[in-house]
């Protein structure tokens, strides 16, 4: 999901859950406006969805894929459908159309949002479309690695970067610079208290179409959960409880992500991010243990990204002035970057053109409090 950040525009309700509460409503509204004005449903997968949390028990022996292929190369499932599944799912509190989880696994369901309060986008498609729309209005997108921001005498003078195409340094005079480099923010602005955490995710084509839900899970794993590793011939260790997130996307695709880690340092560029296949497999095994449709589906992408975390008691993100004239910061959104991107962009534009944020009270997100 490029998740690059959590991929979704999160619910406007349950404000205590979706952070930070002072910009979530603004960003939710702007997501809807952008989609309506620029065909977001077709360009970046914008749609209203349900959102909920499931508590479930993972099934031992379900971690390994249960698909086989016949001599003609066609896939088929070795499992039979439980005729009592609808009754069991109803007893667990699941909505009627949320029928792509195992009836024997789900213990309870809690609704966190509905199509009136919740929407989703495809992160890569969304960010790419935003860049294209900006170019249509005259903006120039340049790919490179920033090496220096000249801020002598307490104000911004220029930005120096290495151009990706020509592999040479270029300097752009500037009066206003917005640092919004995600986990790479500290590389550009060293005093920013932002660290990087790696997160893995996968995409799966389910064995049949699944309904439009974003699901946060809490899965209790049995003591014998795991699969025999091809080389080590031993079961991998797993936590007793795991919490993968599952997002049904348009065009019969599911995105699932797992816990973060700090085992591998942040690389120089996104193209250099290292993906740990075993961590991707963990995610696949976890979601397969509670869903036949995902277990019997086809894994299409295994990937990793880095999330920007603010190392301060106040948390993040950090949006606004830095104390250097002309230098603004918009970073540290953790996994909520896609959700809060439109609101952040709106507020930063107000700092540039009006000198202050007008659309929301974001005094609590002032970077100068932690710089």
Tab-separated table of C-alpha atoms in Angstrom:
chain	number	residue	atom	x	y	z
A	1	UNK	CA	0.000	0.000	0.000
A	2	UNK	CA	2.925	2.131	-0.216
A	3	UNK	CA	1.978	2.339	3.206
A	4	UNK	CA	4.034	4.379	3.179
A	5	UNK	CA	1.833	4.868	5.469
A	6	UNK	CA	-1.304	3.225	6.496
A	7	UNK	CA	-2.945	3.312	3.851
A	8	UNK	CA	-6.292	4.651	4.429
A	9	UNK	CA	-8.267	7.760	5.258
A	10	UNK	CA	-9.293	6.762	8.763
A	11	UNK	CA	-12.696	7.322	10.413
A	12	UNK	CA	-13.668	10.832	11.472
A	13	UNK	CA	-15.531	9.422	14.443
A	14	UNK	CA	-13.753	7.838	17.413
A	15	UNK	CA	-11.554	10.917	17.450
A	16	UNK	CA	-9.550	9.592	20.400
A	17	UNK	CA	-8.417	6.707	18.207
A	18	UNK	CA	-7.431	8.554	15.034
A	19	UNK	CA	-4.534	10.922	15.629
A	20	UNK	CA	-4.145	13.818	15.920
A	21	UNK	CA	-7.727	14.788	16.590
A	22	UNK	CA	-7.192	18.452	15.680
A	23	UNK	CA	-6.547	17.708	11.990
A	24	UNK	CA	-8.345	14.399	11.341
A	25	UNK	CA	-11.752	16.000	10.575
A	26	UNK	CA	-10.128	18.559	8.252
A	27	UNK	CA	-8.172	15.930	6.367
A	28	UNK	CA	-11.141	13.564	6.108
A	29	UNK	CA	-13.190	16.355	4.508
A	30	UNK	CA	-10.404	17.323	2.113
A	31	UNK	CA	-9.969	13.702	1.004
A	32	UNK	CA	-13.638	13.640	0.022
A	33	UNK	CA	-13.394	16.992	-1.783
A	34	UNK	CA	-10.300	15.970	-3.735
A	35	UNK	CA	-11.906	12.695	-4.781
A	36	UNK	CA	-15.093	14.427	-5.861
A	37	UNK	CA	-13.289	17.121	-7.866
A	38	UNK	CA	-10.659	14.945	-9.542
A	39	UNK	CA	-12.218	11.507	-9.980
A	40	UNK	CA	-10.554	9.928	-6.996
A	41	UNK	CA	-12.674	6.789	-7.202
A	42	UNK	CA	-11.043	5.816	-10.480
A	43	UNK	CA	-7.667	7.573	-10.121
A	44	UNK	CA	-6.654	6.529	-6.606
A	45	UNK	CA	-9.220	4.041	-5.351
A	46	UNK	CA	-11.142	6.402	-3.101
A	47	UNK	CA	-14.252	4.830	-1.647
A	48	UNK	CA	-16.304	4.764	1.543
A	49	UNK	CA	-15.895	1.605	3.615
A	50	UNK	CA	-16.696	-0.066	6.910
A	51	UNK	CA	-14.081	-0.232	9.646
A	52	UNK	CA	-13.956	-2.596	12.607
A	53	UNK	CA	-11.889	-4.628	15.013
A	54	UNK	CA	-11.925	-8.413	15.224
A	55	UNK	CA	-10.763	-10.609	18.069
A	56	UNK	CA	-10.005	-14.083	16.809
A	57	UNK	CA	-8.218	-17.329	17.507
A	58	UNK	CA	-5.695	-18.359	14.905
A	59	UNK	CA	-6.031	-21.897	13.596
A	60	UNK	CA	-3.043	-24.197	13.893
A	61	UNK	CA	-2.078	-25.868	10.659
A	62	UNK	CA	-3.523	-23.028	8.584
A	63	UNK	CA	-0.352	-20.985	8.284
A	64	UNK	CA	0.981	-22.705	5.176
A	65	UNK	CA	-0.867	-21.980	1.967
A	66	UNK	CA	-3.664	-24.460	1.275
A	67	UNK	CA	-3.675	-24.022	-2.484
A	68	UNK	CA	-2.586	-26.742	-4.838
A	69	UNK	CA	-2.210	-26.832	-8.581
A	70	UNK	CA	-3.366	-29.546	-10.926
A	71	UNK	CA	-1.405	-30.681	-13.955
A	72	UNK	CA	-2.880	-27.838	-16.011
A	73	UNK	CA	-1.563	-25.246	-13.569
A	74	UNK	CA	-4.974	-24.257	-12.204
A	75	UNK	CA	-5.363	-23.511	-8.499
A	76	UNK	CA	-7.981	-24.992	-6.231
A	77	UNK	CA	-8.649	-25.149	-2.495
A	78	UNK	CA	-8.362	-28.351	-0.503
A	79	UNK	CA	-10.741	-27.032	2.177
A	80	UNK	CA	-14.519	-27.406	2.304
A	81	UNK	CA	-16.835	-24.597	3.316
A	82	UNK	CA	-18.425	-24.901	6.739
A	83	UNK	CA	-22.182	-25.060	6.220
A	84	UNK	CA	-22.697	-23.550	9.691
A	85	UNK	CA	-20.407	-20.584	8.992
A	86	UNK	CA	-23.152	-17.917	8.554
A	87	UNK	CA	-24.739	-18.811	11.880
A	88	UNK	CA	-21.402	-18.807	13.692
A	89	UNK	CA	-20.367	-15.470	12.195
A	90	UNK	CA	-23.674	-13.897	13.181
A	91	UNK	CA	-23.219	-15.167	16.728
A	92	UNK	CA	-19.795	-13.489	16.847
A	93	UNK	CA	-21.407	-10.172	15.915
A	94	UNK	CA	-20.015	-9.876	12.388
A	95	UNK	CA	-22.048	-7.951	9.802
A	96	UNK	CA	-23.671	-10.207	7.228
A	97	UNK	CA	-21.388	-9.080	4.390
A	98	UNK	CA	-18.187	-9.543	6.416
A	99	UNK	CA	-18.146	-13.210	5.515
A	100	UNK	CA	-14.502	-13.691	4.591
A	101	UNK	CA	-13.303	-14.737	8.035
A	102	UNK	CA	-13.372	-18.230	9.525
A	103	UNK	CA	-16.471	-18.880	11.594
A	104	UNK	CA	-14.396	-21.016	13.950
A	105	UNK	CA	-11.862	-18.250	14.538
A	106	UNK	CA	-13.772	-15.022	15.131
A	107	UNK	CA	-14.670	-14.375	18.759
A	108	UNK	CA	-16.049	-10.830	18.581
A	109	UNK	CA	-16.425	-7.808	16.315
A	110	UNK	CA	-16.484	-4.106	17.197
A	111	UNK	CA	-17.561	-1.481	14.677
A	112	UNK	CA	-15.187	1.482	14.577
A	113	UNK	CA	-16.626	3.280	11.552
A	114	UNK	CA	-19.079	2.987	8.685
A	115	UNK	CA	-19.291	4.348	5.113
A	116	UNK	CA	-20.622	7.652	6.468
A	117	UNK	CA	-17.488	8.177	8.563
A	118	UNK	CA	-14.773	6.113	6.907
A	119	UNK	CA	-13.011	6.100	3.551
A	120	UNK	CA	-9.870	4.693	1.966
A	121	UNK	CA	-7.385	5.512	-0.767
A	122	UNK	CA	-4.526	3.662	-2.437
A	123	UNK	CA	-1.431	5.510	-1.130
A	124	UNK	CA	0.800	5.176	-4.195
A	125	UNK	CA	-1.993	6.090	-6.583
A	126	UNK	CA	-3.070	8.989	-4.361
A	127	UNK	CA	0.376	10.554	-3.950
A	128	UNK	CA	1.204	10.088	-7.624
A	129	UNK	CA	-2.075	11.736	-8.635
A	130	UNK	CA	-1.430	14.673	-6.284
A	131	UNK	CA	1.961	15.241	-7.910
A	132	UNK	CA	0.376	15.092	-11.365
A	133	UNK	CA	-2.315	17.576	-10.381
A	134	UNK	CA	0.343	19.927	-9.000
A	135	UNK	CA	2.302	19.717	-12.243
A	136	UNK	CA	-0.832	20.585	-14.180
A	137	UNK	CA	-0.988	23.803	-12.159
A	138	UNK	CA	2.618	24.722	-12.923
A	139	UNK	CA	4.629	22.968	-10.223
A	140	UNK	CA	7.893	21.262	-11.205
A	141	UNK	CA	8.719	17.908	-9.612
A	142	UNK	CA	12.457	17.244	-9.296
A	143	UNK	CA	13.955	13.926	-8.129
A	144	UNK	CA	17.121	14.121	-6.096
A	145	UNK	CA	18.767	13.888	-2.680
A	146	UNK	CA	19.008	17.073	-0.626
A	147	UNK	CA	22.469	17.673	0.837
A	148	UNK	CA	22.064	21.128	2.350
A	149	UNK	CA	19.575	23.825	3.261
A	150	UNK	CA	21.346	27.169	3.473
A	151	UNK	CA	19.807	28.965	6.437
A	152	UNK	CA	22.577	31.404	7.282
A	153	UNK	CA	21.658	34.426	9.390
A	154	UNK	CA	18.534	32.664	10.615
A	155	UNK	CA	16.637	32.522	7.338
A	156	UNK	CA	16.384	30.245	4.330
A	157	UNK	CA	18.579	31.121	1.354
A	158	UNK	CA	18.716	28.034	-0.873
A	159	UNK	CA	18.496	24.251	-1.197
A	160	UNK	CA	21.313	22.111	-2.634
A	161	UNK	CA	20.584	18.632	-3.937
A	162	UNK	CA	22.063	15.903	-6.103
A	163	UNK	CA	20.004	15.543	-9.243
A	164	UNK	CA	19.014	11.914	-9.834
A	165	UNK	CA	19.141	12.145	-13.613
A	166	UNK	CA	22.374	14.098	-14.059
A	167	UNK	CA	24.129	12.911	-10.853
A	168	UNK	CA	25.420	16.397	-10.144
A	169	UNK	CA	24.754	18.966	-7.448
A	170	UNK	CA	22.221	21.689	-8.096
A	171	UNK	CA	21.330	24.707	-5.958
A	172	UNK	CA	17.925	26.386	-5.978
A	173	UNK	CA	17.529	29.864	-4.417
A	174	UNK	CA	14.597	29.823	-2.008
A	175	UNK	CA	12.657	32.026	0.380
A	176	UNK	CA	10.371	29.273	1.684
A	177	UNK	CA	11.323	25.617	2.212
A	178	UNK	CA	8.996	22.899	3.499
A	179	UNK	CA	10.741	19.860	4.948
A	180	UNK	CA	8.412	16.900	4.562
A	181	UNK	CA	10.788	13.985	4.131
A	182	UNK	CA	9.092	11.385	6.317
A	183	UNK	CA	11.635	9.077	7.980
A	184	UNK	CA	14.429	10.882	6.085
A	185	UNK	CA	13.582	14.229	7.716
A	186	UNK	CA	16.567	14.133	10.067
A	187	UNK	CA	18.900	13.640	7.092
A	188	UNK	CA	17.666	16.964	5.703
A	189	UNK	CA	17.051	18.808	8.990
A	190	UNK	CA	19.256	17.169	11.670
A	191	UNK	CA	17.647	18.875	14.671
A	192	UNK	CA	14.239	17.330	13.927
A	193	UNK	CA	13.515	14.638	16.572
A	194	UNK	CA	12.244	12.090	14.072
A	195	UNK	CA	13.319	8.442	13.988
A	196	UNK	CA	12.558	5.684	11.489
A	197	UNK	CA	10.838	2.353	12.047
A	198	UNK	CA	10.531	-0.332	9.387
A	199	UNK	CA	7.176	-1.975	8.671
A	200	UNK	CA	6.327	-4.860	6.344
A	201	UNK	CA	3.206	-5.472	4.301
A	202	UNK	CA	1.800	-7.729	1.610
A	203	UNK	CA	-0.955	-7.641	-0.962
A	204	UNK	CA	-3.119	-10.662	-1.706
A	205	UNK	CA	-5.654	-11.444	-4.404
A	206	UNK	CA	-8.330	-13.303	-2.399
A	207	UNK	CA	-9.813	-16.539	-3.700
A	208	UNK	CA	-13.102	-14.676	-4.187
A	209	UNK	CA	-14.217	-11.022	-4.001
A	210	UNK	CA	-14.338	-9.632	-0.446
A	211	UNK	CA	-16.447	-6.815	0.975
A	212	UNK	CA	-15.159	-3.284	1.609
A	213	UNK	CA	-13.823	-3.325	5.173
A	214	UNK	CA	-10.735	-2.089	6.986
A	215	UNK	CA	-10.117	-4.574	9.776
A	216	UNK	CA	-7.872	-4.238	12.814
A	217	UNK	CA	-7.249	-7.658	14.301
A	218	UNK	CA	-6.170	-9.150	17.580
A	219	UNK	CA	-5.306	-12.784	16.938
A	220	UNK	CA	-4.465	-15.260	19.680
A	221	UNK	CA	-2.152	-17.912	18.297
A	222	UNK	CA	-2.157	-21.533	19.499
A	223	UNK	CA	1.053	-22.836	21.045
A	224	UNK	CA	1.757	-25.057	18.034
A	225	UNK	CA	1.228	-22.287	15.471
A	226	UNK	CA	3.760	-22.070	12.654
A	227	UNK	CA	5.030	-23.851	9.615
A	228	UNK	CA	8.091	-26.032	9.057
A	229	UNK	CA	10.834	-23.878	7.644
A	230	UNK	CA	12.229	-25.353	4.437
A	231	UNK	CA	15.832	-24.951	5.508
A	232	UNK	CA	15.886	-24.802	9.307
A	233	UNK	CA	13.381	-27.623	9.752
A	234	UNK	CA	12.004	-25.975	12.877
A	235	UNK	CA	8.984	-23.887	13.768
A	236	UNK	CA	9.465	-20.147	13.881
A	237	UNK	CA	8.713	-18.306	17.099
A	238	UNK	CA	5.629	-16.121	17.249
A	239	UNK	CA	4.106	-13.821	19.842
A	240	UNK	CA	1.080	-15.207	21.649
A	241	UNK	CA	-1.031	-12.359	20.277
A	242	UNK	CA	-0.507	-10.620	16.931
A	243	UNK	CA	-2.293	-7.636	15.425
A	244	UNK	CA	-2.077	-7.472	11.624
A	245	UNK	CA	-4.305	-4.960	9.846
A	246	UNK	CA	-6.267	-5.966	6.769
A	247	UNK	CA	-7.666	-3.552	4.185
A	248	UNK	CA	-9.923	-4.718	1.376
A	249	UNK	CA	-9.180	-2.671	-1.727
A	250	UNK	CA	-11.099	-2.230	-4.969
A	251	UNK	CA	-10.448	-4.729	-7.774
A	252	UNK	CA	-10.374	-7.717	-5.417
A	253	UNK	CA	-7.142	-6.939	-3.603
A	254	UNK	CA	-6.354	-7.113	0.105
A	255	UNK	CA	-3.523	-5.244	1.809
A	256	UNK	CA	-2.190	-6.537	5.127
A	257	UNK	CA	0.525	-5.100	7.358
A	258	UNK	CA	2.246	-6.200	10.543
A	259	UNK	CA	4.274	-4.875	13.461
A	260	UNK	CA	7.297	-2.626	13.040
A	261	UNK	CA	10.978	-3.280	13.737
A	262	UNK	CA	14.252	-1.369	13.998
A	263	UNK	CA	16.560	-4.191	12.938
A	264	UNK	CA	17.802	-2.509	9.753
A	265	UNK	CA	18.896	1.164	9.680
A	266	UNK	CA	17.174	3.607	7.348
A	267	UNK	CA	18.838	3.415	3.899
A	268	UNK	CA	19.736	6.404	1.757
A	269	UNK	CA	16.668	6.166	-0.479
A	270	UNK	CA	13.320	4.377	-0.647
A	271	UNK	CA	14.659	2.276	-3.516
A	272	UNK	CA	17.190	0.760	-1.101
A	273	UNK	CA	14.693	-0.432	1.520
A	274	UNK	CA	15.390	-4.030	2.516
A	275	UNK	CA	12.433	-6.421	2.667
A	276	UNK	CA	12.577	-9.370	5.084
A	277	UNK	CA	10.623	-12.176	3.417
A	278	UNK	CA	10.192	-14.020	6.716
A	279	UNK	CA	8.360	-11.039	8.225
A	280	UNK	CA	6.132	-10.857	5.171
A	281	UNK	CA	5.458	-14.562	5.574
A	282	UNK	CA	4.467	-13.973	9.190
A	283	UNK	CA	1.781	-11.544	8.028
A	284	UNK	CA	0.554	-14.029	5.422
A	285	UNK	CA	0.435	-16.817	7.992
A	286	UNK	CA	-1.397	-14.706	10.559
A	287	UNK	CA	-4.173	-13.536	8.230
A	288	UNK	CA	-4.407	-17.019	6.667
A	289	UNK	CA	-5.079	-18.456	10.110
A	290	UNK	CA	-8.391	-16.574	10.311
A	291	UNK	CA	-9.468	-16.278	6.670
A	292	UNK	CA	-9.799	-19.026	4.059
A	293	UNK	CA	-10.213	-16.412	1.318
A	294	UNK	CA	-6.815	-14.901	2.131
A	295	UNK	CA	-5.184	-18.263	2.785
A	296	UNK	CA	-6.316	-19.608	-0.587
A	297	UNK	CA	-5.506	-16.365	-2.396
A	298	UNK	CA	-2.427	-15.352	-4.347
A	299	UNK	CA	0.249	-13.209	-2.716
A	300	UNK	CA	1.121	-10.512	-5.251
A	301	UNK	CA	3.487	-8.179	-3.363
A	302	UNK	CA	5.879	-8.457	-0.400
A	303	UNK	CA	7.297	-5.107	0.645
A	304	UNK	CA	8.626	-2.878	3.419
A	305	UNK	CA	8.690	0.821	4.195
A	306	UNK	CA	9.831	3.123	7.002
A	307	UNK	CA	7.556	5.158	9.258
A	308	UNK	CA	8.595	8.539	10.738
A	309	UNK	CA	8.144	8.653	14.538
A	310	UNK	CA	8.552	11.792	16.620
A	311	UNK	CA	10.889	11.226	19.559
A	312	UNK	CA	9.156	13.547	21.998
A	313	UNK	CA	6.588	13.138	24.759
A	314	UNK	CA	4.121	15.247	22.798
A	315	UNK	CA	4.155	12.820	19.874
A	316	UNK	CA	3.551	13.961	16.336
A	317	UNK	CA	3.236	15.051	13.701
A	318	UNK	CA	5.193	18.306	13.724
A	319	UNK	CA	3.569	20.934	11.513
A	320	UNK	CA	4.544	24.580	11.247
A	321	UNK	CA	7.380	27.031	11.824
A	322	UNK	CA	10.823	25.937	12.977
A	323	UNK	CA	12.316	29.168	14.288
A	324	UNK	CA	14.251	29.679	11.049
A	325	UNK	CA	12.594	32.256	8.804
A	326	UNK	CA	11.122	30.551	5.738
A	327	UNK	CA	11.756	27.010	6.990
A	328	UNK	CA	8.625	24.969	7.712
A	329	UNK	CA	8.344	21.391	8.947
A	330	UNK	CA	5.624	18.858	8.095
A	331	UNK	CA	6.769	15.431	9.252
A	332	UNK	CA	6.452	12.706	11.883
A	333	UNK	CA	3.019	11.376	10.906
A	334	UNK	CA	3.909	7.727	11.723
A	335	UNK	CA	1.365	5.491	9.942
A	336	UNK	CA	-1.183	8.301	9.581
A	337	UNK	CA	0.573	10.166	6.771
A	338	UNK	CA	-1.888	9.324	4.007
A	339	UNK	CA	-4.843	10.028	6.252
A	340	UNK	CA	-3.541	13.426	7.349
A	341	UNK	CA	-1.725	14.430	4.160
A	342	UNK	CA	-4.430	16.708	2.720
A	343	UNK	CA	-4.978	18.479	6.048
A	344	UNK	CA	-1.247	18.927	6.534
A	345	UNK	CA	-0.851	20.346	3.028
A	346	UNK	CA	-3.696	22.792	3.580
A	347	UNK	CA	-2.246	24.019	6.870
A	348	UNK	CA	1.292	24.372	5.522
A	349	UNK	CA	-0.007	26.417	2.594
A	350	UNK	CA	-1.630	28.758	5.100
A	351	UNK	CA	1.703	29.197	6.892
A	352	UNK	CA	3.336	30.106	3.572
A	353	UNK	CA	0.704	32.486	2.262
A	354	UNK	CA	-0.980	33.782	5.440
A	355	UNK	CA	1.752	33.416	8.033
A	356	UNK	CA	-0.330	31.147	10.283
A	357	UNK	CA	-2.623	28.116	10.296
A	358	UNK	CA	-6.283	29.025	9.887
A	359	UNK	CA	-8.146	25.787	9.149
A	360	UNK	CA	-7.375	24.089	12.476
A	361	UNK	CA	-5.845	24.840	15.869
A	362	UNK	CA	-2.523	23.019	15.697
A	363	UNK	CA	-0.623	24.795	18.455
A	364	UNK	CA	0.025	21.385	20.039
A	365	UNK	CA	1.896	20.324	16.872
A	366	UNK	CA	4.243	23.329	16.828
A	367	UNK	CA	7.770	22.059	15.932
A	368	UNK	CA	9.391	24.799	17.998
A	369	UNK	CA	8.265	23.057	21.159
A	370	UNK	CA	10.651	20.167	20.542
A	371	UNK	CA	13.405	21.631	18.373
